[in-house]
PDB file of C-alpha atoms in Angstrom:
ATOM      1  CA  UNK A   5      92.724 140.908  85.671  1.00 68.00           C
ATOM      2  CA  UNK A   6      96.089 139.650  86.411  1.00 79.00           C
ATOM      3  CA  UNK A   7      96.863 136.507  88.056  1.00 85.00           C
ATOM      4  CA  UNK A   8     100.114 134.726  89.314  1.00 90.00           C
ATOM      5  CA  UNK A   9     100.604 130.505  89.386  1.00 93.00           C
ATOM      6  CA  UNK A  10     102.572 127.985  91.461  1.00 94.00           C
ATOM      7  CA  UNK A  11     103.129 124.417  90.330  1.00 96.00           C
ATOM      8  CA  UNK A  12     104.150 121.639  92.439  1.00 97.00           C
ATOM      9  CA  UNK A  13     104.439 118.003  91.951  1.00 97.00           C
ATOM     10  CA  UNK A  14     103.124 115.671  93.625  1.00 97.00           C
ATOM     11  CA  UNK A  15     103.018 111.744  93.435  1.00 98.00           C
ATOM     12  CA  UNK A  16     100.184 109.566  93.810  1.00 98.00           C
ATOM     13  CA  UNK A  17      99.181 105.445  93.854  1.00 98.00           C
ATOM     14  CA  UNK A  18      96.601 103.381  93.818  1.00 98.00           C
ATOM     15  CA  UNK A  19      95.957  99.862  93.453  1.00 98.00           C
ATOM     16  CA  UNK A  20      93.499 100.276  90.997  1.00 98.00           C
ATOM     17  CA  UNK A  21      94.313 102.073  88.206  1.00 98.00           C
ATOM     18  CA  UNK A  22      96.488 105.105  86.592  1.00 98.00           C
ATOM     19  CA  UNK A  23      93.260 106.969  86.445  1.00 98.00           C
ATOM     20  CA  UNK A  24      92.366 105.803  90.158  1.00 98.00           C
ATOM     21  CA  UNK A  25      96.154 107.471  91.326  1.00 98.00           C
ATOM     22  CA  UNK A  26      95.223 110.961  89.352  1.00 98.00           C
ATOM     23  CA  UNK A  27      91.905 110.932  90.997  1.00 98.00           C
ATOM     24  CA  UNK A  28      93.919 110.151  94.603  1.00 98.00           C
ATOM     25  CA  UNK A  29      96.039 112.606  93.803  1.00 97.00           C
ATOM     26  CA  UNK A  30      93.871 115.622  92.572  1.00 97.00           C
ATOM     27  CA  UNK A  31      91.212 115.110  95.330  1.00 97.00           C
ATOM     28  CA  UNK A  32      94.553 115.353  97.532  1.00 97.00           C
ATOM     29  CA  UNK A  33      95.466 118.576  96.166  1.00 96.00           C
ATOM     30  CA  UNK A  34      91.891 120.074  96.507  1.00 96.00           C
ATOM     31  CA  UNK A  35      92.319 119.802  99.955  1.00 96.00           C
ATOM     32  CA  UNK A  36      95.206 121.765 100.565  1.00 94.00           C
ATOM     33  CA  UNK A  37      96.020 123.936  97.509  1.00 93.00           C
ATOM     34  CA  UNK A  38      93.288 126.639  96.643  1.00 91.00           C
ATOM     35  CA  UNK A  39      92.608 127.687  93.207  1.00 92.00           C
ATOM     36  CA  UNK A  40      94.008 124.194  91.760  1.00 95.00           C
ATOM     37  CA  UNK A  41      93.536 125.005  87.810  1.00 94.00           C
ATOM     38  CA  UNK A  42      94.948 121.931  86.064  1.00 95.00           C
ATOM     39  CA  UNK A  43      97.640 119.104  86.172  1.00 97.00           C
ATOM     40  CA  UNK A  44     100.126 117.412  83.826  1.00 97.00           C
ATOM     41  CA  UNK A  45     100.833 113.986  84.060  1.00 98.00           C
ATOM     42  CA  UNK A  46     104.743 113.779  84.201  1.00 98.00           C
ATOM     43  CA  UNK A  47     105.464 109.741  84.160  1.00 98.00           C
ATOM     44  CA  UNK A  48     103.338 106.717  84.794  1.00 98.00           C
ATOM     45  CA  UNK A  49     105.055 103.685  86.929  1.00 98.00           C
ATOM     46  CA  UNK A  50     103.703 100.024  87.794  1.00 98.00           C
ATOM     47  CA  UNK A  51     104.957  98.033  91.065  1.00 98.00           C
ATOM     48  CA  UNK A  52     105.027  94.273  90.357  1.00 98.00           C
ATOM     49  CA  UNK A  53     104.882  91.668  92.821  1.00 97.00           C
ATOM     50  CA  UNK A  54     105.503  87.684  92.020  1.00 98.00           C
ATOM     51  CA  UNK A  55     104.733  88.767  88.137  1.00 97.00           C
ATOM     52  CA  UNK A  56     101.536  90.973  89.020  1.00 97.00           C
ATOM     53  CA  UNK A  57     100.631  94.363  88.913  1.00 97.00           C
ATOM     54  CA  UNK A  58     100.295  95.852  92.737  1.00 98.00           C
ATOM     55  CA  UNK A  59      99.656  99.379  92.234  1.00 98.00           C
ATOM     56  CA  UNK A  60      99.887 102.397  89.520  1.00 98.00           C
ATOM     57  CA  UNK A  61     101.536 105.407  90.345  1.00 98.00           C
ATOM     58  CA  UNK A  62     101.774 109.014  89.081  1.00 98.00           C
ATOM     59  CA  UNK A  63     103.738 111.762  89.091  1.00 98.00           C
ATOM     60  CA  UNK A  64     101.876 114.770  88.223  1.00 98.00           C
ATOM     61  CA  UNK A  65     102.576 118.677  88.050  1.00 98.00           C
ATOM     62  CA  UNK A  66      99.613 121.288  90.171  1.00 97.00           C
ATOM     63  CA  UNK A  67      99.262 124.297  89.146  1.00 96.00           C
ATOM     64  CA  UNK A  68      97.079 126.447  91.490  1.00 95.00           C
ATOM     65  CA  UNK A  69      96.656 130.024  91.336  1.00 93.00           C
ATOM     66  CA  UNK A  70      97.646 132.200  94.093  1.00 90.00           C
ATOM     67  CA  UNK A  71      95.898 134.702  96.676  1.00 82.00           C
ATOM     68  CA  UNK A  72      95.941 137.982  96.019  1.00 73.00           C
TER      69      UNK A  72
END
């Protein structure tokens, strides 16, 4: 059986954690890419506020297999 890929990237945040934004931004995926099949984590990034951590961000490459 043959099968043919896409990957996209996509950026997510949350003000929780790095693994809170890859959560965000998988469950994000699921719901409008079919056949999602994994992700690589491209870069990592902090906002900072008045010396504080505000959010974590990712950017992240989908793959997702398409239709036949």
């Amino acid at each position: 059986m043959s099968s043919v890929a896409r990957i996209t990237t996509i950026t997510a945040r949350s003000e929780k954690s790095f693994e809170d934004a890859v959560h965000v931004g998988i469950n994000r995926a699921n719901s409008t890419l079919r056949g999602v099949s994994g992700a690589w984590i491209k870069e990592q990034k902090i906002a900072i506020e008045n010396g504080q951590v505000t959010a974590y961000q990712v950017t992240m490459e989908v793959t997702f297999v398409l239709d036949d």
